[in-house]
Rosetta silent file (secondary structure, phi, psi, omega in degrees, C-alpha in Angstrom):
SEQUENCE: MSETVENAPAAAVGSVRRSRDVPMLVERARAGDPRAVARLITLVESGDEVLPQVAAALAPYAGQAQVVGLTGSPGVGKSTTTNELVRALRARGHRVGVLAIDPSSPFTGGAILGDRVRMQDHATDPGVYIRSMSSRGHLGGLSAATPQAVRVLEGAGCDVVLVETVGVGQAEVEVASLADTTLVLLAPGMGDAIQAVKAGILEIADVFVVNKADRDGADATVRDIQGMIALGERGPGEWRPQVVRAIAARGEGIDDIAAAIDKHRGWLEQHDELRRRREARAAAEVEAIALGVLRARIGSLRDGTELTTLAAKVAEGAIDPYAAADELLAQLGA
SCORE:     score description
SCORE:     0.000 S_00000001
   1 L     0.000   47.959  178.546 -117.664   36.527  -41.388 S_00000001
   2 L   -67.934  170.565 -176.262 -116.849   37.066  -37.735 S_00000001
   3 L   -92.618   18.054  173.837 -118.122   34.638  -35.131 S_00000001
   4 L  -126.129  146.318  179.039 -120.626   37.064  -33.677 S_00000001
   5 L  -120.446  107.064 -178.459 -123.924   38.137  -35.186 S_00000001
   6 L   -81.692  144.705  175.912 -125.044   41.572  -34.081 S_00000001
   7 L    60.784   16.481  177.483 -128.731   42.490  -34.021 S_00000001
   8 L   -84.607  135.368  178.585 -129.737   38.966  -35.069 S_00000001
   9 L   -57.858  138.391 -177.753 -133.020   37.738  -33.557 S_00000001
  10 H   -58.300  -38.796 -179.254 -132.364   35.201  -30.804 S_00000001
  11 H   -64.051  -39.667 -179.517 -134.786   32.743  -32.362 S_00000001
  12 H   -66.807  -43.126  178.689 -132.992   32.932  -35.729 S_00000001
  13 H   -62.676  -44.193 -179.913 -129.584   32.420  -34.140 S_00000001
  14 H   -62.845  -37.723 -178.521 -130.885   29.504  -32.094 S_00000001
  15 H   -66.140  -36.812  177.808 -132.480   27.880  -35.129 S_00000001
  16 H   -67.839  -42.123 -178.824 -129.157   27.954  -36.993 S_00000001
  17 H   -58.333  -35.351 -175.037 -127.303   26.534  -34.003 S_00000001
  18 H  -102.354   -6.674 -170.604 -129.601   23.527  -33.868 S_00000001
  19 L   -68.949  147.055  170.991 -130.494   23.196  -37.533 S_00000001
  20 L  -124.958   19.905  175.983 -129.787   20.113  -39.621 S_00000001
  21 L   -82.125   93.640 -170.983 -131.339   21.644  -42.731 S_00000001
  22 H   -61.986  -49.564  179.493 -128.252   21.307  -44.919 S_00000001
  23 H   -55.989  -41.430  179.735 -129.376   23.361  -47.970 S_00000001
  24 H   -65.825  -42.825 -179.330 -130.394   26.247  -45.703 S_00000001
  25 H   -63.576  -42.913  179.636 -127.133   26.091  -43.745 S_00000001
  26 H   -65.346  -41.683  178.677 -125.011   26.044  -46.912 S_00000001
  27 H   -60.108  -43.813 -178.902 -127.001   28.940  -48.392 S_00000001
  28 H   -72.246  -34.576  175.885 -126.501   31.022  -45.241 S_00000001
  29 H   -64.014  -40.772  177.948 -122.820   30.045  -45.016 S_00000001
  30 H   -62.121  -29.351  179.637 -122.359   31.201  -48.623 S_00000001
  31 L   -83.559   -0.916  177.384 -123.917   34.509  -47.568 S_00000001
  32 L    92.771   16.132  179.008 -121.310   34.869  -44.813 S_00000001
  33 L   -77.154  111.291 -176.930 -123.385   33.838  -41.795 S_00000001
  34 H   -65.762  -28.737  178.518 -120.798   32.680  -39.207 S_00000001
  35 H   -65.192  -39.152  179.365 -123.419   30.747  -37.229 S_00000001
  36 H   -67.738  -40.045  176.639 -124.173   28.619  -40.282 S_00000001
  37 H   -61.607  -45.520  179.809 -120.462   28.013  -40.876 S_00000001
  38 H   -61.026  -41.575 -178.950 -120.028   27.014  -37.238 S_00000001
  39 H   -65.547  -41.280  179.022 -123.010   24.663  -37.420 S_00000001
  40 H   -63.545  -41.892  179.453 -121.711   22.960  -40.567 S_00000001
  41 H   -67.485  -35.399  176.486 -118.281   22.403  -39.008 S_00000001
  42 H   -63.125  -42.175  177.048 -119.944   21.029  -35.877 S_00000001
  43 H   -61.615  -38.741  178.355 -121.906   18.548  -38.008 S_00000001
  44 H   -65.804  -47.995 -176.905 -118.626   17.556  -39.680 S_00000001
  45 H   -63.037  -37.101 -175.565 -116.748   17.159  -36.376 S_00000001
  46 H   -83.996   -5.276 -178.843 -119.489   15.084  -34.784 S_00000001
  47 L    64.072   36.659 -178.035 -119.810   12.752  -37.787 S_00000001
  48 L   -57.375  153.365 -178.009 -123.532   13.512  -37.972 S_00000001
  49 L   -65.215  -16.748  177.686 -125.669   11.275  -40.192 S_00000001
  50 L   -87.266    4.022 -177.818 -126.296   14.261  -42.500 S_00000001
  51 H   -54.701  -42.433  176.329 -122.560   14.492  -43.255 S_00000001
  52 H   -58.965  -35.619  177.109 -122.957   12.948  -46.757 S_00000001
  53 H   -66.687  -39.589  177.981 -125.553   15.638  -47.515 S_00000001
  54 H   -61.373  -47.149 -179.380 -123.152   18.328  -46.300 S_00000001
  55 H   -61.379  -41.102 -179.959 -120.364   16.947  -48.503 S_00000001
  56 H   -64.958  -40.803 -178.587 -122.674   16.792  -51.539 S_00000001
  57 H   -68.880  -29.347 -178.057 -123.853   20.363  -51.026 S_00000001
  58 H   -89.571  -14.446 -174.818 -120.274   21.645  -50.702 S_00000001
  59 H   -52.911  -40.680 -178.079 -118.832   19.666  -53.625 S_00000001
  60 H   -63.529  -16.239 -175.911 -119.400   22.414  -56.258 S_00000001
  61 H  -103.153    7.173 -177.282 -117.162   24.784  -54.267 S_00000001
  62 L   -64.517  142.497  174.676 -114.194   22.422  -53.843 S_00000001
  63 L    79.228   10.007 -177.058 -110.773   23.738  -54.767 S_00000001
  64 L   -90.642  -10.165 -179.621 -111.733   27.415  -54.671 S_00000001
  65 L  -113.825  148.227  172.124 -109.533   28.306  -51.684 S_00000001
  66 E   -83.603  125.539 -177.179 -105.772   28.286  -51.287 S_00000001
  67 E  -105.018  121.660 -178.754 -104.930   26.016  -48.345 S_00000001
  68 E  -119.200  124.154  178.909 -101.804   26.875  -46.355 S_00000001
  69 E   -99.566  141.420  175.723 -100.589   24.618  -43.543 S_00000001
  70 E  -123.767  126.257 -178.836  -98.455   25.799  -40.627 S_00000001
  71 E  -140.605  166.347 -178.361  -96.604   23.281  -38.485 S_00000001
  72 E   154.556  172.453 -177.926  -93.700   23.162  -36.069 S_00000001
  73 L   -68.989  159.404  175.889  -92.708   22.405  -32.500 S_00000001
  74 L   -59.001  138.767  175.357  -94.531   23.936  -29.524 S_00000001
  75 L    90.244    0.059 -178.909  -93.345   27.457  -28.766 S_00000001
  76 L   -83.722   -9.010  176.832  -92.073   28.405  -32.231 S_00000001
  77 L    98.730   33.658 -179.009  -94.841   30.968  -32.685 S_00000001
  78 H   -63.404  -46.510 -177.189  -97.339   29.240  -34.976 S_00000001
  79 H   -66.663  -39.845  178.810 -100.362   31.075  -33.592 S_00000001
  80 H   -65.128  -42.298  178.537  -98.631   34.452  -33.663 S_00000001
  81 H   -64.953  -41.559  177.407  -97.476   33.869  -37.236 S_00000001
  82 H   -59.845  -44.916 -179.709 -100.978   32.752  -38.227 S_00000001
  83 H   -58.558  -44.052 -178.808 -102.434   35.889  -36.646 S_00000001
  84 H   -72.822  -33.506  176.033 -100.058   38.129  -38.582 S_00000001
  85 H   -64.687  -38.797  176.412 -100.625   36.235  -41.838 S_00000001
  86 H   -58.318  -43.957 -179.746 -104.367   36.825  -41.440 S_00000001
  87 H   -60.552  -44.193 -178.950 -103.637   40.542  -41.103 S_00000001
  88 H   -66.356  -40.301 -179.344 -101.492   40.537  -44.272 S_00000001
  89 H   -69.505  -36.512  177.737 -104.053   38.551  -46.266 S_00000001
  90 H   -67.361  -32.810  177.894 -106.902   40.806  -45.166 S_00000001
  91 H   -64.483  -24.224  176.340 -104.864   43.821  -46.316 S_00000001
  92 L   -85.388   -4.888  179.918 -104.961   42.210  -49.773 S_00000001
  93 L    90.134   10.493 -179.593 -108.739   41.947  -49.567 S_00000001
  94 L   -80.737  145.398  167.364 -108.856   38.164  -49.101 S_00000001
  95 L   -85.855  133.040 -169.859 -111.498   36.413  -47.018 S_00000001
  96 E  -124.828  134.271  171.504 -109.618   34.159  -44.625 S_00000001
  97 E  -113.761  142.139  178.875 -110.548   31.023  -42.707 S_00000001
  98 E  -126.134  126.176  171.604 -108.404   29.625  -39.892 S_00000001
  99 E  -112.667  109.330 -178.550 -108.580   26.082  -38.535 S_00000001
 100 E  -103.495  109.508 -177.344 -106.453   25.871  -35.398 S_00000001
 101 E   -86.428  121.647 -176.970 -106.004   22.251  -34.305 S_00000001
 102 E  -113.969  158.026  173.896 -105.509   22.004  -30.567 S_00000001
 103 L   -59.704  153.596 -178.320 -104.703   19.121  -28.213 S_00000001
 104 E   -92.034  144.079  168.271 -107.744   17.313  -26.820 S_00000001
 105 L   -68.966  131.242  178.328 -108.920   17.306  -23.261 S_00000001
 106 L   -69.885   -9.639 -176.945 -108.706   13.698  -22.016 S_00000001
 107 L  -100.055  -45.466 -176.191 -111.978   14.302  -20.152 S_00000001
 108 L  -108.797  -16.351 -175.823 -114.279   16.112  -22.602 S_00000001
 109 L    80.746    0.899 -179.193 -112.470   15.679  -25.927 S_00000001
 110 L   -80.270  168.504  179.308 -112.610   19.443  -26.412 S_00000001
 111 E   -74.366  130.264 -174.684 -109.797   21.698  -27.605 S_00000001
 112 L   -78.960  -48.807 -170.211 -107.559   22.670  -24.674 S_00000001
 113 L   -80.408  -40.023  179.812 -105.713   25.741  -25.903 S_00000001
 114 L    64.590   73.324 -174.990 -108.374   27.507  -27.948 S_00000001
 115 H   -61.210  -17.640  179.346 -106.220   29.478  -30.398 S_00000001
 116 H   -60.437  -28.405  178.720 -109.058   31.924  -30.996 S_00000001
 117 H   -61.243  -33.170 -177.375 -108.093   33.510  -27.673 S_00000001
 118 H   -89.775    4.126 -179.688 -104.751   34.419  -29.236 S_00000001
 119 H  -127.486   36.866 -176.221 -106.338   35.847  -32.392 S_00000001
 120 H   -68.614  -15.627  178.596 -108.775   38.319  -30.878 S_00000001
 121 H   -58.772  -27.119 -174.544 -107.493   41.062  -33.180 S_00000001
 122 H  -107.868    8.684 -172.503 -109.687   39.565  -35.913 S_00000001
 123 L   -62.250  -30.321 -177.276 -112.695   38.545  -33.801 S_00000001
 124 L  -103.804    7.432 -179.339 -114.931   41.313  -35.152 S_00000001
 125 L   -82.833  117.595 -178.631 -113.682   41.204  -38.755 S_00000001
 126 L   -68.746   -9.467  179.335 -116.496   39.930  -41.033 S_00000001
 127 L   -97.460   10.473 -177.834 -113.871   38.704  -43.512 S_00000001
 128 E  -130.863  135.075  172.956 -112.278   36.269  -41.056 S_00000001
 129 E  -126.131  124.077 -178.645 -113.550   32.998  -39.604 S_00000001
 130 E  -120.213  129.522 -179.363 -111.484   31.293  -36.879 S_00000001
 131 E  -134.999  125.610  170.527 -112.286   27.852  -35.507 S_00000001
 132 E   -87.389  132.392  179.729 -110.416   25.811  -32.911 S_00000001
 133 E  -123.906  137.198  178.168 -110.759   22.081  -33.519 S_00000001
 134 E   -78.619  137.170  177.694 -109.865   19.293  -31.135 S_00000001
 135 L   -69.102  -25.663  178.250 -107.432   16.672  -32.434 S_00000001
 136 L    50.863   39.785  175.821 -109.418   14.058  -30.446 S_00000001
 137 L    81.426   -1.324 -179.275 -106.426   11.759  -30.327 S_00000001
 138 L   -71.651  132.238 -178.429 -105.894   11.800  -34.092 S_00000001
 139 L   -83.823  162.046  176.628 -102.195   11.490  -34.936 S_00000001
 140 L   100.219   -0.712  176.261 -100.323   13.609  -37.475 S_00000001
 141 L    91.412   -4.002 -179.363 -101.100   17.025  -35.984 S_00000001
 142 L  -119.320  177.184  169.243 -104.613   17.365  -37.426 S_00000001
 143 L   -99.066  150.658  179.042 -108.168   16.361  -36.577 S_00000001
 144 L   -60.726  -25.137 -177.204 -109.838   13.606  -38.609 S_00000001
 145 L   -88.351   -1.827 -174.212 -112.519   16.154  -39.549 S_00000001
 146 H   -57.494  -45.712 -178.655 -110.065   18.760  -40.880 S_00000001
 147 H   -57.725  -43.011  179.659 -110.443   17.961  -44.630 S_00000001
 148 H   -71.868  -31.098  176.035 -114.225   18.370  -44.518 S_00000001
 149 H   -65.725  -36.279  174.842 -113.899   21.494  -42.357 S_00000001
 150 H   -61.187  -41.017  178.892 -111.673   22.968  -45.080 S_00000001
 151 H   -62.978  -36.961  177.481 -114.447   22.223  -47.575 S_00000001
 152 H   -61.392  -45.346 -178.330 -116.929   24.098  -45.363 S_00000001
 153 H   -68.671  -33.369  173.313 -114.687   27.180  -45.363 S_00000001
 154 H   -62.471  -45.175  179.048 -114.237   26.915  -49.133 S_00000001
 155 H   -63.814  -28.454  179.907 -118.003   26.788  -49.480 S_00000001
 156 L   -81.474    3.661  173.923 -118.298   29.820  -47.225 S_00000001
 157 L    90.369   16.170  177.351 -116.277   31.829  -49.729 S_00000001
 158 L   -71.619  134.127  176.797 -112.861   31.919  -48.059 S_00000001
 159 L   -80.698  -33.982  179.752 -110.067   32.768  -50.498 S_00000001
 160 E  -133.569  135.423  174.242 -107.375   31.381  -48.185 S_00000001
 161 E  -117.923  120.832  177.308 -107.657   28.743  -45.460 S_00000001
 162 E   -98.527  126.505  179.942 -104.851   28.593  -42.892 S_00000001
 163 E  -115.034  111.158 -179.732 -104.518   25.256  -41.059 S_00000001
 164 E  -100.658  122.633 -174.716 -102.407   25.406  -37.909 S_00000001
 165 L   -83.346  167.564  170.371 -101.429   21.996  -36.542 S_00000001
 166 L   -62.064  141.192  179.343 -101.000   20.753  -33.003 S_00000001
 167 L   -83.983   83.970 -178.108  -97.478   21.537  -31.792 S_00000001
 168 L  -120.911    3.014  173.308  -96.111   18.028  -31.408 S_00000001
 169 L    96.777 -146.023 -167.320  -92.873   18.187  -33.395 S_00000001
 170 L   -69.454  -12.926 -176.320  -91.459   16.027  -36.149 S_00000001
 171 L   -80.795  -16.394 -171.718  -94.380   13.570  -36.307 S_00000001
 172 L   -88.307   77.717 -179.696  -96.938   16.024  -37.652 S_00000001
 173 L  -105.102   -3.591 -176.405  -96.459   15.534  -41.369 S_00000001
 174 L   -64.723  -26.844 -177.892 -100.110   14.899  -42.264 S_00000001
 175 H   -60.417  -27.660 -179.000 -100.698   18.583  -42.969 S_00000001
 176 H   -64.766  -28.179  179.365  -98.623   18.265  -46.148 S_00000001
 177 H   -80.324  -11.673 -178.775 -101.272   15.983  -47.657 S_00000001
 178 H  -102.076  -33.350 -170.977 -103.960   18.588  -46.941 S_00000001
 179 L   -92.845  150.554  169.872 -102.240   21.869  -47.810 S_00000001
 180 L   -73.800  -39.280  179.215 -101.302   23.405  -51.134 S_00000001
 181 E  -132.815  131.531 -178.340  -98.346   25.053  -49.388 S_00000001
 182 E  -113.234  124.225  174.851  -96.797   23.882  -46.106 S_00000001
 183 E   -99.605  128.856  173.028  -94.870   26.217  -43.800 S_00000001
 184 E  -108.403  117.113 -178.403  -92.534   24.622  -41.247 S_00000001
 185 E   -92.597  137.976  178.836  -91.739   27.032  -38.427 S_00000001
 186 E  -131.463  161.635  176.807  -88.446   26.818  -36.543 S_00000001
 187 L  -143.493  143.383  178.717  -86.874   28.895  -33.802 S_00000001
 188 L   -63.240  145.669  174.209  -83.269   29.352  -32.679 S_00000001
 189 L    79.326    9.476 -179.183  -82.218   27.601  -29.504 S_00000001
 190 L  -116.181   11.455 -179.815  -84.950   24.948  -29.584 S_00000001
 191 L    76.136   10.550 -175.304  -83.067   22.170  -31.353 S_00000001
 192 H   -69.990  -26.448  178.198  -85.108   22.782  -34.489 S_00000001
 193 H   -63.281  -37.490  177.766  -82.072   22.773  -36.752 S_00000001
 194 H   -68.333  -40.224  179.562  -81.500   19.153  -35.743 S_00000001
 195 H   -60.312  -35.024 -176.894  -85.166   18.340  -36.314 S_00000001
 196 H   -68.218  -21.179  177.539  -84.904   19.683  -39.841 S_00000001
 197 H   -66.784  -27.688 -174.425  -82.235   17.115  -40.649 S_00000001
 198 L   -73.245  137.609 -167.799  -84.849   14.396  -40.186 S_00000001
 199 H   -56.798  -43.671 -173.523  -86.431   13.304  -43.445 S_00000001
 200 H   -57.810  -55.364 -174.870  -90.092   13.747  -42.528 S_00000001
 201 H   -70.465  -29.977  178.577  -90.064   17.398  -41.520 S_00000001
 202 H   -69.786  -40.780 -173.492  -87.576   18.322  -44.258 S_00000001
 203 H   -75.353  -23.717 -177.962  -89.589   16.716  -47.026 S_00000001
 204 H   -86.855  -15.981 -173.012  -92.937   18.305  -46.185 S_00000001
 205 L   -77.974  126.649  168.055  -91.707   21.905  -46.050 S_00000001
 206 L   -93.656  -31.035  177.061  -92.366   24.157  -49.016 S_00000001
 207 E  -138.790  128.040  171.221  -91.274   27.162  -46.956 S_00000001
 208 E   -94.818  130.805  176.040  -89.117   27.195  -43.817 S_00000001
 209 E  -114.808  113.160  174.454  -89.813   30.101  -41.464 S_00000001
 210 E   -88.586   96.582 -177.712  -87.101   30.827  -38.906 S_00000001
 211 L   -85.924  166.084 -176.918  -89.201   32.738  -36.407 S_00000001
 212 L    56.302   43.453 -174.112  -87.887   34.743  -33.433 S_00000001
 213 L   -70.781   -3.010  174.759  -84.992   35.648  -35.703 S_00000001
 214 L   -84.712   -3.751  179.311  -83.795   38.307  -33.230 S_00000001
 215 L   -80.913  155.999  173.198  -82.552   35.549  -30.929 S_00000001
 216 L   -61.745  140.521  178.047  -78.969   34.377  -30.743 S_00000001
 217 L    94.953   -2.285 -178.866  -78.362   31.458  -33.059 S_00000001
 218 H   -63.677  -41.861  179.929  -80.763   32.576  -35.801 S_00000001
 219 H   -62.187  -40.877  179.920  -77.991   32.814  -38.386 S_00000001
 220 H   -65.950  -38.561  178.398  -76.790   29.312  -37.516 S_00000001
 221 H   -63.165  -43.847  178.298  -80.325   27.933  -37.800 S_00000001
 222 H   -61.831  -44.070  179.819  -80.732   29.483  -41.256 S_00000001
 223 H   -62.569  -42.057 -179.790  -77.375   28.075  -42.370 S_00000001
 224 H   -61.656  -44.908 -179.599  -78.251   24.603  -41.092 S_00000001
 225 H   -64.721  -45.179  179.181  -81.575   24.591  -42.944 S_00000001
 226 H   -61.860  -36.622  177.713  -80.001   25.879  -46.143 S_00000001
 227 H   -65.053  -40.036  178.617  -77.313   23.210  -45.853 S_00000001
 228 H   -68.390  -36.882  177.506  -79.909   20.461  -45.511 S_00000001
 229 H   -63.551  -40.858 -178.776  -81.839   21.817  -48.497 S_00000001
 230 H   -63.589  -28.892 -179.317  -78.648   21.800  -50.566 S_00000001
 231 H   -78.604  -17.161 -177.702  -78.136   18.113  -49.762 S_00000001
 232 L   -69.648  145.238  178.654  -81.600   17.163  -51.027 S_00000001
 233 L   -88.218  127.776  179.504  -81.911   15.520  -54.433 S_00000001
 234 L  -137.663  140.149  175.016  -84.058   17.444  -56.912 S_00000001
 235 L   -82.497  172.783  178.731  -84.737   17.025  -60.581 S_00000001
 236 L   -58.057  130.346  177.102  -84.795   19.891  -63.077 S_00000001
 237 L    82.919   -3.352  179.427  -87.561   22.358  -62.299 S_00000001
 238 L   -72.465  152.873 -176.970  -88.415   20.858  -58.884 S_00000001
 239 L   -69.439  133.999  173.692  -89.303   23.227  -56.069 S_00000001
 240 L  -105.333  116.703 -176.914  -86.490   24.323  -53.777 S_00000001
 241 L   -54.228  137.835  177.316  -87.875   25.209  -50.313 S_00000001
 242 E   -84.771  151.436  175.055  -87.548   28.867  -49.371 S_00000001
 243 E  -120.655  121.102 -175.119  -86.041   29.967  -46.053 S_00000001
 244 E  -123.721  136.731  173.665  -87.552   33.108  -44.530 S_00000001
 245 E   -92.324  146.487  178.450  -86.632   34.959  -41.348 S_00000001
 246 L  -154.744  154.771  168.215  -89.386   36.497  -39.233 S_00000001
 247 E  -128.323   82.643 -170.464  -90.163   38.055  -35.886 S_00000001
 248 H   -60.290  -33.159 -178.481  -93.897   37.437  -35.891 S_00000001
 249 H   -62.657  -22.449  178.101  -94.476   39.055  -32.497 S_00000001
 250 H  -108.782    4.564 -179.883  -93.396   42.358  -34.061 S_00000001
 251 L    74.401   14.397 -177.069  -94.975   41.697  -37.446 S_00000001
 252 E   -90.526  137.147  177.961  -91.560   41.550  -39.111 S_00000001
 253 L    85.841   -3.157 -177.675  -90.948   39.211  -42.039 S_00000001
 254 H   -67.396  -39.923  177.574  -94.648   38.481  -42.608 S_00000001
 255 H   -62.916  -34.203  178.138  -94.609   40.097  -46.060 S_00000001
 256 H   -67.701  -38.372  177.047  -91.633   37.873  -46.920 S_00000001
 257 H   -63.575  -46.265  179.684  -93.597   34.792  -45.815 S_00000001
 258 H   -61.035  -38.703  179.037  -96.564   35.867  -47.943 S_00000001
 259 H   -66.170  -38.166  178.114  -94.232   36.434  -50.908 S_00000001
 260 H   -66.299  -38.103  176.591  -92.753   32.938  -50.486 S_00000001
 261 H   -63.660  -43.581  178.647  -96.269   31.461  -50.420 S_00000001
 262 H   -61.368  -42.239 -179.288  -97.117   33.379  -53.606 S_00000001
 263 H   -62.990  -41.844  179.165  -93.929   32.144  -55.282 S_00000001
 264 H   -67.383  -38.538  178.018  -94.753   28.549  -54.378 S_00000001
 265 H   -61.192  -41.636  177.458  -98.321   28.958  -55.642 S_00000001
 266 H   -61.791  -41.429  178.228  -96.958   30.180  -58.964 S_00000001
 267 H   -64.781  -41.638  179.184  -94.658   27.169  -59.205 S_00000001
 268 H   -58.152  -45.653 -177.835  -97.539   24.806  -58.390 S_00000001
 269 H   -70.734  -38.581 -179.011  -99.663   26.231  -61.178 S_00000001
 270 H   -64.871  -35.588 -175.779  -96.815   26.388  -63.689 S_00000001
 271 L  -103.053   13.244  178.815  -95.881   22.729  -63.190 S_00000001
 272 L    60.476   20.807 -178.857  -99.457   21.383  -62.845 S_00000001
 273 H   -77.897  -27.275  179.232  -98.526   20.354  -59.312 S_00000001
 274 H   -62.557  -45.537  177.680 -101.550   22.083  -57.789 S_00000001
 275 H   -61.906  -43.360 -178.250 -103.912   19.743  -59.651 S_00000001
 276 H   -63.787  -43.893 -179.682 -101.828   16.704  -58.691 S_00000001
 277 H   -63.378  -40.747 -177.738 -101.743   17.650  -55.004 S_00000001
 278 H   -71.917  -33.277  174.796 -105.467   18.253  -54.880 S_00000001
 279 H   -67.108  -38.659  176.777 -106.215   14.957  -56.618 S_00000001
 280 H   -65.041  -38.053  177.427 -103.966   13.194  -54.082 S_00000001
 281 H   -63.500  -43.378  179.302 -105.823   14.997  -51.285 S_00000001
 282 H   -64.479  -39.560  178.722 -109.172   13.861  -52.704 S_00000001
 283 H   -62.055  -40.905  178.932 -107.898   10.273  -53.016 S_00000001
 284 H   -65.043  -38.465  177.673 -106.856   10.310  -49.347 S_00000001
 285 H   -62.503  -48.292 -179.094 -110.307   11.627  -48.351 S_00000001
 286 H   -60.621  -43.930 -179.997 -112.116    8.927  -50.321 S_00000001
 287 H   -61.966  -43.371 -179.302 -109.858    6.238  -48.865 S_00000001
 288 H   -63.681  -40.743  179.045 -110.397    7.479  -45.315 S_00000001
 289 H   -65.208  -44.496 -179.995 -114.181    7.518  -45.755 S_00000001
 290 H   -62.357  -43.022  178.956 -114.179    4.013  -47.272 S_00000001
 291 H   -64.884  -36.478  177.317 -112.004    2.663  -44.463 S_00000001
 292 H   -63.181  -40.844  177.750 -114.301    4.288  -41.925 S_00000001
 293 H   -64.095  -42.873  179.244 -117.316    2.534  -43.442 S_00000001
 294 H   -62.976  -41.806  179.006 -115.470   -0.796  -43.398 S_00000001
 295 H   -62.329  -40.063  179.445 -114.474   -0.313  -39.751 S_00000001
 296 H   -63.777  -40.959  179.712 -118.077    0.423  -38.862 S_00000001
 297 H   -67.867  -40.584  177.595 -119.260   -2.727  -40.638 S_00000001
 298 H   -63.405  -39.356  178.080 -116.575   -4.841  -38.971 S_00000001
 299 H   -61.748  -35.890  179.250 -117.597   -3.365  -35.640 S_00000001
 300 H   -67.295  -25.676  179.435 -121.183   -4.407  -36.301 S_00000001
 301 H   -69.949  -21.542  179.933 -119.995   -7.984  -36.781 S_00000001
 302 L   -64.247  -21.485  178.000 -118.829   -8.073  -33.163 S_00000001
 303 L   -79.885  -13.957  179.600 -122.477   -8.245  -32.179 S_00000001
 304 L  -105.278 -153.167 -174.848 -122.867  -11.465  -34.195 S_00000001
 305 L  -112.731  -12.105 -173.503 -120.942  -14.715  -34.401 S_00000001
 306 H   -60.339  -52.215 -177.371 -118.918  -14.340  -37.637 S_00000001
 307 H   -66.847  -38.914  179.216 -115.922  -12.503  -36.191 S_00000001
 308 H   -63.103  -42.539  179.638 -115.927  -14.578  -33.013 S_00000001
 309 H   -63.499  -45.227  179.191 -115.956  -17.812  -35.008 S_00000001
 310 H   -64.319  -41.039  179.820 -113.107  -16.673  -37.244 S_00000001
 311 H   -62.442  -39.412  178.622 -111.075  -15.474  -34.264 S_00000001
 312 H   -64.346  -39.852  179.013 -111.465  -18.863  -32.569 S_00000001
 313 H   -64.765  -39.892  178.478 -110.251  -20.627  -35.720 S_00000001
 314 H   -66.373  -42.070 -178.150 -107.196  -18.363  -35.916 S_00000001
 315 H   -62.824  -35.628 -178.338 -106.415  -18.877  -32.228 S_00000001
 316 L   -91.081    1.439  176.814 -106.465  -22.677  -32.544 S_00000001
 317 L    81.515   11.231 -179.687 -104.428  -22.631  -35.758 S_00000001
 318 L   -76.352  -20.039 -178.968 -107.198  -23.970  -37.996 S_00000001
 319 L  -151.540  148.895  178.776 -106.906  -20.944  -40.293 S_00000001
 320 L   -87.099  158.910 -175.047 -104.350  -18.177  -40.769 S_00000001
 321 H   -63.648  -29.818  178.914 -105.275  -14.530  -40.074 S_00000001
 322 H   -68.514  -42.127  177.702 -104.976  -13.497  -43.747 S_00000001
 323 H   -65.065  -37.647  178.198 -107.441  -16.179  -44.834 S_00000001
 324 H   -64.431  -40.820  178.938 -109.720  -15.147  -41.980 S_00000001
 325 H   -64.385  -40.956  178.008 -109.535  -11.509  -43.100 S_00000001
 326 H   -60.806  -42.001  179.568 -110.385  -12.521  -46.679 S_00000001
 327 H   -66.011  -37.980  178.797 -113.402  -14.468  -45.414 S_00000001
 328 H   -64.574  -44.613  179.073 -114.479  -11.524  -43.258 S_00000001
 329 H   -63.757  -36.818  178.028 -114.256   -9.119  -46.195 S_00000001
 330 H   -61.798  -41.125  178.897 -116.228  -11.562  -48.352 S_00000001
 331 H   -66.233  -28.439  178.646 -118.995  -11.553  -45.728 S_00000001
 332 H   -81.916   -9.493 -177.221 -118.959   -7.763  -45.804 S_00000001
 333 L    77.199   20.379 -178.810 -119.297   -7.791  -49.573 S_00000001
 334 L   -92.687    0.000    0.000 -115.993   -5.930  -49.882 S_00000001
């Protein structure tokens, strides 16, 4: 499922690029057509009016892929580790999808870094689909469209979907609500041991990867992480995060990372945690969609007089903002 289609008629390729025929696009994506996958993700990213149709068509394939999130500070080697994980997963015969979330251009809103450039080893592999997505100002290290893009890759038959976040540091914890297994990458000499002390980044990690482990200070970083894990409170049978050393640039430690992911997957299934996480993920999706609809309806009120009238009453003290919000929601039928 590479992103190039050899010997495909130009007219056919063009029709897929522009098509909004959702059943046809899903059928072709299921058959491994990368153009159809790309078109579906584009419809998702742009919030096209056919998005509900896309979601309905993909619903039967939900939950069929293992979703692995990779996060960490800039420069820790997320893209290199992702690239090597793809290689290891392909050696197992898995079809792999990669969503690489990049910072947005302030001018065009497009992805600046384009992680696909750094994963050219897999560009011609029909079992790999790589997509760079712009964060478009969305906080938490992901794009707002990431959950639906994961569904597209599930529908396209990917066994594993790797989601690489924007490298912004300790704030990017949103990936934990999307992934079945979350990898937090650290590197010696970058202050990452201190970052791991902070509750957010410590609590989201299922596996810690100390990358660039050939650098001075790697042993100290591992000890610091293990010490913080030991201080965490866990009940009987709760998951204890694994700590893995790696030198991704040389392909070293990748099998250990894959083994840690497998171990966590086994624990998830044994303790029914996989079902719970996916239900929580679905609840977050539904909530986000509902809130988006409400925001759109509230925005439409700005063209009328209801919101302006309520705002004037709040400003002059005739009504409090909570009562005004209740009245606004009543007008929306919410």
